[in-house]
Short mmCIF file of C-alpha atoms in Angstrom, two decimals:
data_model
loop_
_atom_site.label_atom_id
_atom_site.label_comp_id
_atom_site.label_asym_id
_atom_site.label_seq_id
_atom_site.Cartn_x
_atom_site.Cartn_y
_atom_site.Cartn_z
CA ASN J 1 41.55 9.19 -0.08
CA GLN J 2 42.16 12.15 -2.49
CA TYR J 3 38.40 13.00 -2.55
CA SER J 4 37.20 11.50 0.67
CA ALA J 5 36.47 12.78 4.34
CA LEU J 6 39.55 11.54 6.34
CA ASP J 7 39.57 10.44 10.24
CA LEU J 8 42.44 11.50 12.71
CA SER J 9 44.55 8.82 11.37
CA GLY J 10 44.25 9.74 7.78
CA LYS J 11 41.90 6.81 6.60
CA ALA J 12 38.85 7.25 4.51
CA VAL J 13 35.63 6.99 6.14
CA GLU J 14 32.39 5.24 5.19
CA ALA J 15 28.95 5.53 6.44
CA PRO J 16 28.14 2.97 8.90
CA TRP J 17 25.32 1.42 7.02
CA MET J 18 27.56 1.08 3.93
CA ARG J 19 30.34 -0.80 5.39
CA ALA J 20 28.93 -3.96 4.81
CA TRP J 21 28.24 -3.38 1.07
CA PRO J 22 30.67 -4.89 -1.58
CA GLY J 23 33.35 -2.53 -2.62
CA HIS J 24 33.66 0.91 -1.04
CA ALA J 25 31.38 4.01 -0.55
CA LEU J 26 33.67 6.65 0.54
CA TRP J 27 32.37 9.84 2.11
CA HIS J 28 33.13 12.93 -0.20
CA CYS J 29 34.68 16.01 1.62
CA VAL J 30 33.07 19.27 0.55
CA ASN J 31 36.22 21.19 1.56
CA ASN J 32 38.51 19.24 -1.07
CA PRO J 33 38.89 21.41 -4.36
CA ALA J 34 39.33 18.20 -6.35
CA ALA J 35 36.21 16.59 -4.74
CA ARG J 36 34.24 19.71 -5.41
CA GLU J 37 35.42 20.22 -9.12
CA GLY J 38 34.49 16.43 -9.64
CA TYR J 39 31.34 16.71 -8.22
CA LEU J 40 30.21 19.89 -10.29
CA ASN J 41 31.37 18.11 -13.52
CA TYR J 42 29.18 15.12 -12.49
CA VAL J 43 25.98 16.96 -11.97
CA LYS J 44 26.79 19.29 -15.09
CA ASP J 45 27.12 15.88 -16.93
CA GLN J 46 23.53 14.89 -15.73
CA VAL J 47 21.98 17.95 -17.40
CA ASP J 48 24.16 17.16 -20.62
CA GLN J 49 22.24 13.97 -20.97
CA GLY J 50 19.08 15.53 -20.63
CA VAL J 51 18.20 15.01 -16.58
CA LYS J 52 15.55 17.61 -15.46
CA ASP J 53 15.64 16.99 -11.89
CA LEU J 54 18.24 15.52 -9.32
CA GLN J 55 17.61 13.52 -5.95
CA ARG J 56 20.55 14.32 -3.43
CA ASP J 57 21.03 11.32 -0.97
CA ASP J 58 22.88 11.87 2.37
CA PRO J 59 23.19 15.86 1.73
CA THR J 60 24.52 16.25 5.39
CA MET J 61 27.96 15.05 4.09
CA ASN J 62 30.85 16.55 6.42
CA TYR J 63 28.29 17.65 8.74
CA HIS J 64 27.08 14.11 9.19
CA ALA J 65 30.69 12.72 9.08
CA THR J 66 31.58 14.33 12.44
CA ARG J 67 29.81 11.46 14.20
CA TRP J 68 32.38 8.98 12.40
CA GLY J 69 35.36 11.28 13.49
CA ALA J 70 35.87 13.29 10.04
CA CYS J 71 36.97 15.26 8.35
CA PHE J 72 40.54 16.06 9.36
CA CYS J 73 41.98 16.43 5.78
CA LYS J 74 44.47 19.57 5.19
CA HIS J 75 41.48 21.33 3.50
CA CYS J 76 39.27 21.04 6.53
CA MET J 77 41.90 22.28 8.78
CA ASP J 78 42.74 25.31 6.61
CA GLY J 79 39.07 25.90 6.54
CA PHE J 80 38.64 25.59 10.34
CA ARG J 81 41.50 27.92 11.04
CA ALA J 82 39.72 30.58 8.94
CA TYR J 83 36.50 29.76 11.00
CA LEU J 84 38.22 30.14 14.37
CA ALA J 85 39.58 33.40 13.58
CA GLU J 86 36.19 34.61 12.15
CA TYR J 87 33.91 33.04 14.72
CA ALA J 88 35.61 31.74 17.89
CA PRO J 89 35.01 33.87 21.04
CA VAL J 90 38.18 35.47 22.35
CA ASP J 91 37.58 34.04 25.87
CA VAL J 92 37.42 30.42 24.28
CA LEU J 93 40.80 30.98 21.99
CA ARG J 94 42.29 32.35 25.34
CA ARG J 95 41.13 29.14 27.50
CA TYR J 96 42.68 26.73 24.95
CA GLU J 97 45.98 28.72 24.58
CA ILE J 98 45.33 29.57 20.78
CA GLU J 99 47.17 32.68 20.45
CA ASP J 100 47.14 32.74 16.48
CA PRO J 101 43.95 30.74 15.02
CA SER J 102 45.86 30.87 11.48
CA ALA J 103 48.66 28.50 12.84
CA PHE J 104 46.40 26.27 14.99
CA ASP J 105 46.00 22.43 13.77
CA TYR J 106 42.87 20.95 15.41
CA ALA J 107 43.95 17.25 14.12
CA GLU J 108 47.42 17.61 15.70
CA TYR J 109 45.73 19.28 19.05
CA LEU J 110 43.56 16.13 19.30
CA ARG J 111 46.19 13.65 18.52
CA GLY J 112 48.35 15.02 21.09
CA ARG J 113 45.36 14.27 23.47
CA ASN J 114 45.05 10.78 22.37
CA ALA J 115 41.39 11.72 21.07
CA PRO J 116 39.54 8.58 19.73
CA VAL J 117 39.66 7.82 16.03
CA GLY J 118 36.85 7.01 13.85
CA ASP J 119 33.37 6.33 15.26
CA ASP J 120 34.69 6.66 18.93
CA PHE J 121 35.18 10.09 18.07
CA ALA J 122 31.62 10.71 19.18
CA LYS J 123 32.60 9.85 22.47
CA TYR J 124 35.17 12.34 22.97
CA PRO J 125 33.76 15.21 25.15
CA GLU J 126 31.94 18.08 23.21
CA ASP J 127 33.94 20.88 24.40
CA ASP J 128 33.90 24.34 23.07
CA LEU J 129 36.37 23.51 20.27
CA LYS J 130 34.61 20.44 19.03
CA ARG J 131 31.31 22.22 19.13
CA LEU J 132 32.96 24.85 16.86
CA PHE J 133 34.33 22.20 14.62
CA ILE J 134 31.28 20.60 14.35
CA ALA J 135 29.32 23.94 13.45
CA PHE J 136 32.11 24.51 10.92
CA GLN J 137 31.40 21.31 9.27
CA GLU J 138 27.86 22.41 8.98
CA GLN J 139 28.55 25.70 7.72
CA SER J 140 30.99 24.05 5.08
CA THR J 141 28.27 21.64 3.87
CA ILE J 142 25.72 24.37 3.63
CA GLU J 143 28.30 26.56 1.55
CA PHE J 144 29.02 23.67 -0.69
CA HIS J 145 25.14 22.93 -1.67
CA ARG J 146 24.57 26.58 -2.35
CA TRP J 147 27.72 27.05 -4.53
CA TRP J 148 27.31 23.62 -6.68
CA ARG J 149 23.59 24.54 -7.28
CA ARG J 150 24.23 27.87 -8.00
CA GLU J 151 26.97 26.86 -10.41
CA LEU J 152 24.73 24.31 -12.07
CA ASN J 153 21.80 26.67 -12.60
CA ASP J 154 24.13 29.17 -14.28
CA TYR J 155 25.38 26.17 -16.57
CA ALA J 156 22.19 24.98 -17.20
CA GLY J 157 20.42 28.27 -17.96
CA ARG J 158 17.52 27.56 -15.72
CA HIS J 159 16.66 26.38 -12.20
CA VAL J 160 17.50 22.67 -11.97
CA SER J 161 14.99 21.28 -9.24
CA VAL J 162 16.92 19.03 -6.38
CA SER J 163 15.28 17.16 -3.56
CA SER J 164 16.95 15.67 -0.64
CA ASN J 165 16.63 12.55 1.23
CA ASN J 166 15.77 13.92 4.64
CA GLY J 167 14.75 10.47 6.03
CA ALA J 168 11.23 12.17 6.35
CA HIS J 169 12.41 13.84 9.74
CA ASP J 170 15.23 16.18 9.05
CA PHE J 171 14.21 19.73 8.38
CA GLY J 172 17.27 21.37 9.47
CA PRO J 173 19.48 24.10 7.80
CA ILE J 174 21.15 21.74 5.28
CA HIS J 175 18.03 19.98 4.05
CA SER J 176 16.16 23.59 3.60
CA LEU J 177 18.52 24.42 0.83
CA PHE J 178 16.69 21.82 -1.44
CA ASP J 179 13.27 22.31 -3.33
CA CYS J 180 11.38 19.24 -1.80
CA TYR J 181 12.02 16.10 -0.05
CA ILE J 182 12.04 12.41 -0.89
CA GLY J 183 12.75 10.47 2.36
CA GLU J 184 13.33 6.99 3.33
CA LEU J 185 10.63 6.40 6.13
CA SER J 186 11.66 4.12 9.25
CA TYR J 187 9.34 1.56 10.20
CA SER J 188 8.99 2.83 13.49
CA ARG J 189 7.49 6.41 12.28
CA ALA J 190 4.84 4.85 10.20
CA GLN J 191 2.13 5.91 12.55
CA PRO J 192 -0.62 8.25 11.66
CA GLU J 193 0.44 10.89 14.44
CA THR J 194 4.00 10.94 13.09
CA LEU J 195 2.92 11.21 9.61
CA HIS J 196 0.66 13.92 10.55
CA ASP J 197 3.59 15.84 12.04
CA ILE J 198 5.64 15.40 9.05
CA ALA J 199 2.79 16.76 6.76
CA ARG J 200 2.26 19.78 9.09
CA GLN J 201 6.09 20.65 9.26
CA VAL J 202 6.68 20.61 5.32
CA GLU J 203 3.36 22.65 5.02
CA ARG J 204 5.08 25.21 7.25
CA LEU J 205 8.09 25.10 5.09
CA GLY J 206 6.15 25.33 1.75
CA LYS J 207 7.81 22.18 0.39
CA GLY J 208 6.53 18.78 -0.48
CA GLN J 209 7.30 15.41 0.85
CA THR J 210 7.43 11.97 -0.59
CA VAL J 211 8.07 8.98 1.62
CA THR J 212 9.03 5.19 1.14
CA MET J 213 7.20 2.63 2.28
CA PRO J 214 8.17 1.47 5.90
CA LEU J 215 11.66 0.33 5.90
CA ARG J 216 11.84 -2.88 7.66
CA ARG J 217 15.14 -4.39 8.98
CA ASP J 218 14.01 -8.28 8.97
CA ALA J 219 14.40 -10.00 5.91
CA GLU J 220 10.75 -11.73 6.19
CA GLU J 221 7.97 -10.09 4.69
CA THR J 222 5.05 -10.55 7.21
CA ARG J 223 1.28 -9.81 6.64
CA GLU J 224 1.67 -7.15 9.64
CA TRP J 225 4.39 -5.51 7.46
CA ILE J 226 2.30 -5.36 4.28
CA ASP J 227 -0.76 -4.11 6.17
CA THR J 228 1.52 -1.42 7.90
CA THR J 229 2.53 -0.47 4.48
CA ARG J 230 -1.16 -0.15 3.30
CA ARG J 231 -2.06 2.15 6.00
CA THR J 232 0.84 4.31 5.29
CA ILE J 233 0.03 4.57 1.78
CA ALA J 234 -3.48 5.65 2.72
CA THR J 235 -2.52 8.08 5.22
CA VAL J 236 0.53 9.78 3.37
CA TYR J 237 -2.05 10.41 0.30
CA ALA J 238 -4.78 11.54 3.02
CA LEU J 239 -2.25 14.20 4.16
CA GLY J 240 -1.41 15.51 0.72
CA MET J 241 2.01 14.03 0.68
CA HIS J 242 3.32 11.15 -1.87
CA ILE J 243 4.69 7.87 -1.33
CA GLU J 244 6.60 5.76 -3.66
CA ALA J 245 5.22 2.79 -5.10
CA PRO J 246 6.64 -0.19 -2.81
CA TRP J 247 8.67 -1.35 -5.86
CA ASP J 248 12.47 -2.04 -6.16
CA THR J 249 13.07 -0.06 -2.75
CA TYR J 250 16.12 -0.50 -0.75
CA LEU J 251 15.77 -2.40 2.64
CA PRO J 252 18.15 -1.92 5.46
CA VAL J 253 18.22 -5.60 6.51
CA ARG J 254 20.51 -6.10 9.41
CA ASP J 255 23.97 -7.52 8.42
CA ALA J 256 23.18 -8.00 4.73
CA ALA J 257 26.06 -8.29 2.68
CA ARG J 258 24.09 -6.60 -0.14
CA PRO J 259 21.12 -4.87 0.83
CA PRO J 260 17.96 -6.34 -0.71
CA ARG J 261 15.51 -4.73 -2.83
CA TYR J 262 11.87 -5.03 -2.08
CA PHE J 263 9.39 -5.73 -5.01
CA GLY J 264 5.68 -5.67 -3.70
CA LYS J 265 2.96 -7.72 -5.17
CA PRO J 266 0.03 -6.06 -7.09
CA GLU J 267 -2.38 -7.95 -5.25
CA ASP J 268 -1.25 -6.28 -1.94
CA TYR J 269 -1.04 -2.48 -3.06
CA SER J 270 -2.88 -2.09 -6.55
CA ASP J 271 -6.12 -1.43 -5.10
CA LEU J 272 -5.02 1.62 -3.03
CA PHE J 273 -3.05 3.37 -6.00
CA ALA J 274 -6.23 2.65 -8.23
CA MET J 275 -8.16 4.68 -6.14
CA VAL J 276 -5.81 7.47 -6.29
CA ARG J 277 -6.01 7.25 -10.16
CA ALA J 278 -9.86 6.73 -9.98
CA ARG J 279 -10.64 9.79 -7.85
CA ALA J 280 -7.90 12.13 -8.62
CA THR J 281 -10.17 14.94 -8.77
CA LEU J 282 -10.85 14.50 -5.05
CA LEU J 283 -7.07 14.88 -4.20
CA ASP J 284 -5.41 17.34 -6.70
CA GLY J 285 -5.37 20.63 -5.25
CA TYR J 286 -7.04 19.71 -1.88
CA GLU J 287 -5.41 21.37 1.04
CA ALA J 288 -5.48 20.36 4.92
CA ALA J 289 -8.69 21.74 6.69
CA ALA J 290 -8.75 19.34 9.84
CA ALA J 291 -7.38 16.36 11.56
CA ASN J 292 -8.96 13.95 14.10
CA GLY J 293 -8.52 10.73 15.69
CA GLY J 294 -5.83 8.55 17.25
CA LEU J 295 -3.50 10.69 19.08
CA ILE J 296 -3.30 13.26 16.70
CA ASP J 297 -2.49 16.79 18.23
CA GLU J 298 -4.99 19.24 16.19
CA ASP J 299 -4.30 22.85 17.22
CA ARG J 300 -6.47 24.51 14.38
CA TRP J 301 -10.01 23.54 16.11
CA THR J 302 -11.49 22.54 19.36
CA ALA J 303 -13.37 19.39 20.09
CA GLU J 304 -16.66 21.62 19.80
CA THR J 305 -15.69 23.33 16.48
CA THR J 306 -13.98 20.65 14.65
CA PRO J 307 -15.70 19.85 11.44
CA VAL J 308 -15.26 16.07 11.76
CA THR J 309 -15.28 14.18 14.92
CA VAL J 310 -14.56 10.19 14.60
CA TRP J 311 -16.11 7.98 17.11
CA SER J 312 -14.53 4.42 17.06
CA ALA J 313 -14.14 1.74 19.71
CA SER J 314 -10.77 1.12 18.56
CA THR J 315 -9.44 4.62 18.81
CA ARG J 316 -7.37 3.77 15.80
CA VAL J 317 -9.30 5.43 13.05
CA VAL J 318 -8.05 8.84 11.92
CA ALA J 319 -9.80 11.26 9.65
CA PHE J 320 -8.21 14.00 7.72
CA THR J 321 -10.60 16.73 6.16
CA ARG J 322 -9.27 18.47 3.24
CA ALA J 323 -11.14 21.07 0.89
CA LEU J 324 -10.40 23.06 -2.29
CA PRO J 325 -9.38 26.62 -1.78
CA GLY J 326 -11.60 29.21 -3.00
CA LYS J 327 -14.37 26.90 -4.22
CA ALA J 328 -16.95 26.86 -1.77
CA ASP J 329 -19.03 24.42 -3.54
CA ALA J 330 -16.51 21.90 -4.41
CA PRO J 331 -16.85 18.41 -2.32
CA ILE J 332 -15.07 18.44 0.89
CA VAL J 333 -13.26 14.99 1.24
CA VAL J 334 -12.65 13.31 4.63
CA HIS J 335 -9.88 10.61 4.18
CA LEU J 336 -10.66 7.93 6.79
CA VAL J 337 -7.90 5.41 7.34
CA ASP J 338 -8.25 2.50 9.83
CA TRP J 339 -4.89 1.77 11.56
CA SER J 340 -6.66 -1.13 13.86
CA LYS J 341 -5.66 -4.80 13.11
CA SER J 342 -9.42 -5.72 13.35
CA PRO J 343 -11.31 -3.13 11.63
CA GLN J 344 -14.91 -2.33 12.79
CA PRO J 345 -17.74 0.01 11.83
CA PHE J 346 -17.67 3.57 13.46
CA THR J 347 -19.42 6.76 13.62
CA VAL J 348 -18.45 10.06 12.17
CA SER J 349 -19.93 13.60 13.61
CA LEU J 350 -20.14 16.39 11.23
CA ASN J 351 -20.30 19.94 12.17
CA PRO J 352 -22.89 21.95 9.61
CA ASP J 353 -21.56 25.28 10.68
CA ALA J 354 -17.69 24.56 9.33
CA ARG J 355 -18.90 23.87 5.83
CA PHE J 356 -21.26 24.97 2.76
CA ALA J 357 -22.72 27.74 5.03
CA GLY J 358 -25.07 25.25 6.70
CA ARG J 359 -26.66 23.78 3.56
CA PRO J 360 -27.85 20.27 3.59
CA LEU J 361 -25.55 17.43 2.67
CA ASP J 362 -25.12 14.34 0.26
CA ILE J 363 -22.86 12.06 1.82
CA SER J 364 -21.03 9.13 -0.03
CA LEU J 365 -18.33 6.79 0.76
CA VAL J 366 -15.69 5.74 -1.80
CA THR J 367 -13.64 2.52 -1.20
CA PRO J 368 -11.31 0.69 -3.39
CA LYS J 369 -12.62 -2.63 -4.75
CA PRO J 370 -10.52 -5.78 -4.31
CA TYR J 371 -7.82 -6.36 -6.61
CA ASP J 372 -8.88 -8.35 -9.81
CA ARG J 373 -5.84 -8.75 -12.05
CA GLN J 374 -7.89 -8.79 -15.06
CA ARG J 375 -9.92 -5.39 -14.49
CA HIS J 376 -6.50 -3.61 -13.38
CA VAL J 377 -4.64 -4.49 -16.40
CA ALA J 378 -7.55 -3.17 -18.57
CA ALA J 379 -7.69 -0.02 -16.40
CA PHE J 380 -3.83 0.45 -16.98
CA GLU J 381 -4.13 -0.19 -20.83
CA THR J 382 -7.12 2.29 -21.07
CA GLY J 383 -6.41 4.71 -18.37
CA GLU J 384 -10.04 4.17 -17.31
CA TYR J 385 -9.80 3.50 -13.32
CA ALA J 386 -13.41 4.55 -12.35
CA SER J 387 -14.54 0.82 -12.49
CA LEU J 388 -12.05 -0.04 -9.75
CA VAL J 389 -13.66 1.80 -6.89
CA GLU J 390 -17.12 1.78 -5.34
CA GLU J 391 -19.06 4.73 -4.24
CA THR J 392 -21.85 4.08 -1.62
CA SER J 393 -24.45 6.67 -0.65
CA LEU J 394 -24.46 7.06 3.06
CA ALA J 395 -26.99 9.72 3.91
CA ALA J 396 -28.57 13.04 2.52
CA GLY J 397 -30.30 15.96 4.07
CA HIS J 398 -29.83 17.50 7.29
CA VAL J 399 -27.44 14.97 8.65
CA THR J 400 -24.84 15.46 11.51
CA THR J 401 -23.83 11.89 11.90
CA CYS J 402 -23.10 8.89 9.71
CA GLN J 403 -22.17 5.46 9.90
CA VAL J 404 -19.10 3.99 8.22
CA PRO J 405 -18.50 0.33 7.41
CA PRO J 406 -15.26 -1.15 8.08
CA LEU J 407 -12.46 -0.08 6.14
CA ARG J 408 -9.35 -1.98 4.95
CA PRO J 409 -7.83 0.46 5.33
CA TRP J 410 -9.09 3.74 3.45
CA GLY J 411 -12.30 5.26 2.43
CA LEU J 412 -12.91 8.71 1.13
CA LEU J 413 -16.20 10.27 2.80
CA VAL J 414 -17.42 12.80 0.19
CA LEU J 415 -19.52 15.58 1.22
CA ARG J 416 -21.41 17.50 -1.29
CA PRO J 417 -23.76 20.45 -0.95
CA LEU J 418 -27.37 20.14 -1.87
CA ALA J 419 -29.77 22.65 -2.69
CA GLY J 420 -31.56 24.40 0.11
CA ARG J 421 -34.39 22.78 1.52
CA GLU J 422 -36.57 23.06 4.47
CA GLY J 423 -35.62 21.06 7.67
CA ILE J 424 -33.95 21.21 10.94
CA TRP J 425 -30.60 20.05 11.92
CA PRO J 426 -30.23 17.41 14.56
CA PRO J 427 -27.78 17.81 17.40
CA ARG J 428 -24.26 16.56 16.80
CA PHE J 429 -21.53 15.11 19.27
CA ALA J 430 -18.31 16.36 20.83
CA ALA J 431 -15.99 14.40 23.03
CA VAL J 432 -15.29 16.36 26.26
CA ASP J 433 -13.90 15.75 29.82
CA HIS J 434 -16.72 16.53 32.28
CA GLN J 435 -15.95 16.32 36.12
CA GLY J 436 -12.69 14.55 35.41
CA ALA J 437 -14.07 11.62 33.09
CA PRO J 438 -14.69 11.23 29.25
CA ALA J 439 -18.16 12.53 28.29
CA VAL J 440 -20.28 13.39 25.13
CA ARG J 441 -21.49 17.13 24.74
CA LEU J 442 -24.57 17.74 22.57
CA LEU J 443 -24.16 20.70 20.32
CA SER J 444 -27.04 22.25 18.23
CA PRO J 445 -26.56 23.65 14.96
CA GLU J 446 -30.41 25.37 15.36
CA PRO J 447 -30.15 28.16 17.78
CA GLY J 448 -32.69 27.92 20.41
CA ALA J 449 -33.51 24.36 19.85
CA THR J 450 -34.36 22.20 22.54
CA LEU J 451 -32.14 18.78 22.39
CA ARG J 452 -33.69 15.41 23.81
CA PHE J 453 -31.84 12.23 24.05
CA THR J 454 -31.74 8.66 24.85
CA THR J 455 -28.97 6.06 25.91
CA ASP J 456 -31.00 3.00 25.70
CA GLY J 457 -31.25 2.34 21.93
CA SER J 458 -34.55 3.90 21.42
CA ASP J 459 -35.21 6.80 19.11
CA PRO J 460 -36.03 9.97 21.44
CA GLY J 461 -39.31 11.42 21.49
CA ALA J 462 -41.14 14.63 22.90
CA ASP J 463 -40.82 13.12 26.54
CA SER J 464 -37.46 12.03 26.52
CA PRO J 465 -34.75 13.89 28.72
CA VAL J 466 -33.90 17.16 27.80
CA TYR J 467 -30.26 17.58 27.45
CA GLY J 468 -28.46 19.65 30.13
CA GLU J 469 -24.91 18.79 30.58
CA PRO J 470 -22.25 16.37 29.14
CA ILE J 471 -23.41 12.82 29.23
CA PRO J 472 -20.71 10.31 30.81
CA MET J 473 -19.21 7.81 28.63
CA GLU J 474 -18.90 5.20 31.01
CA SER J 475 -21.23 2.28 30.83
CA CYS J 476 -23.00 4.02 27.72
CA ARG J 477 -22.76 2.50 24.52
CA GLU J 478 -25.13 4.43 22.36
CA ILE J 479 -26.42 7.84 22.44
CA ARG J 480 -29.41 9.15 20.29
CA ALA J 481 -30.58 12.77 20.06
CA ARG J 482 -33.20 14.98 18.36
CA SER J 483 -33.55 18.74 18.06
CA TYR J 484 -36.97 20.20 18.69
CA GLN J 485 -38.09 23.72 17.71
CA GLY J 486 -41.40 25.31 16.88
CA GLY J 487 -43.29 22.10 16.76
CA ARG J 488 -40.85 20.34 14.63
CA ALA J 489 -38.48 17.51 15.33
CA SER J 490 -35.10 16.88 13.51
CA PRO J 491 -34.11 13.23 12.38
CA ALA J 492 -32.25 11.31 15.20
CA SER J 493 -28.41 11.73 15.57
CA VAL J 494 -27.13 8.21 16.55
CA LEU J 495 -23.83 7.85 18.05
CA GLY J 496 -23.30 4.09 18.16
CA HIS J 497 -19.46 3.84 18.45
CA LEU J 498 -18.31 5.11 21.63
CA PRO J 499 -14.94 4.36 22.80
CA ALA J 500 -14.53 2.02 25.53
CA VAL J 501 -13.46 3.80 28.70
CA GLY J 502 -12.14 2.74 32.06
CA GLN J 503 -9.83 0.14 30.47
CA GLY J 504 -6.47 1.86 30.45
CA ALA J 505 -3.59 0.44 32.21
CA LYS J 506 -4.24 -2.72 33.96
CA SER J 507 -1.23 -2.68 36.07
CA LEU J 508 1.97 -0.79 35.76
CA LEU J 509 3.70 -3.48 38.10
CA ALA J 510 2.41 -6.58 37.23
CA ASN J 511 4.03 -7.96 34.03
CA GLY J 512 3.56 -4.39 32.55
CA ASP J 513 0.23 -5.56 30.96
CA PHE J 514 -1.69 -3.13 28.98
CA SER J 515 -5.06 -3.55 27.71
CA GLN J 516 -4.10 -2.20 24.33
CA GLY J 517 -0.72 -3.88 23.91
CA THR J 518 1.78 -1.46 22.34
CA ASP J 519 -0.83 0.38 20.04
CA ASN J 520 0.12 3.99 19.47
CA TRP J 521 3.88 3.36 21.06
CA ARG J 522 6.89 4.56 19.25
CA ARG J 523 10.36 3.69 19.35
CA VAL J 524 12.35 6.54 20.61
CA VAL J 525 16.21 6.70 20.49
CA SER J 526 17.88 9.44 22.13
CA ARG J 527 21.39 10.52 22.65
CA PRO J 528 22.99 10.13 25.97
CA ALA J 529 22.64 12.91 28.51
#
């Protein structure tokens, strides 16, 4: 108890998820002088042993402990008295009949009102005093981290980099004190949309984010979980973040006496990490330019201006376009990840105006080869990983659409500029709403060109209909289009993987049946009102 956060009864508290573990994992109080000294001596010893960087798990400390009814030790009560004297509004002190904050004991006040102890303290009404107490514990935690990091840097004579476990979702004032994040990713948050939101958040903060594999709570390792982990690995790299290899990783399995560790099999994951090594030059230094697909909310581009549009019947293919800043001729890389259970071919539409100053393209697709133990061992020993991926040419020239084969689950669409050549750009496609229904808009990279199209699978000719307004997607399975200008015709753009429309909710009443099952659903837990 001499170092731990204490509840109202004076009992040391433990984090709920640690209580089933053997032994005790008591919660350190940031206001306890002896605990602070012990903590500082510990991290100094780490530096003495040659440690360069540190990871701080559960950095919310006293602030987090307020959920379990802590900390009410004498050091916290002394600190809270000083906090009230400095920050409590006069009308709040008057309302609670606190004439002298320096003589007020919040723990005694709560005990006199039979406030619940431990976890049940969360049910105690959040009145002004409780809100001030929580704010005090948050400020105490912030001050503690600033103090020990400052002391440690002075001791080491350098900046000691420290990451925090933010759970890949907490970007609040406590976590913002740390250099970067290494967070445990919950299974429910392993979705492309959520991962995209995380990446945008850390981008705004100017920090880096590493995540674990999606942490399942069931002991059984299923094929579905392995596939979700594979999609997460691909998406995390596609977003410019990092992911720990699924190896020796803590699993929060329900009711486990000893938390199990997960050791992934090479045949399940090695092909993806091999592609990272084999094509590191297409990842290192690249920054986000655009995102498309699924339910991703992209605010940097409109449907008409976005560099890349994904057309897939499953609506679960996502594309993350990345480029090297300041290097106009460097390849642009579009990370394509298929989150569907049954991958199918799909179409990518490209905007010539958004890259390489409208120059023609060479388009190829890089994918990992299936795992082969002998080849992977040889690559590891030699450091040569190029043989573990395959690069396939898809198209070249004035191209605005290309067809992509099924991905399991990841491919790199590599766009390289070609030397200028004569030619005319074909139309490209944008998804829009027209008269209240999904439709396809044809856009011309050639000013003044006439656009002609077909929807019956035949190539458009000089007598085909002239495009005038968006083409309804309903009952339309393929669109082909050409640009005509000055007696010249472009190659045909082919949109062959239109998403099915008109098959949304079958019924909100009869059995709650949806045609897409629970795709794109996320488990959300909110606090009681």
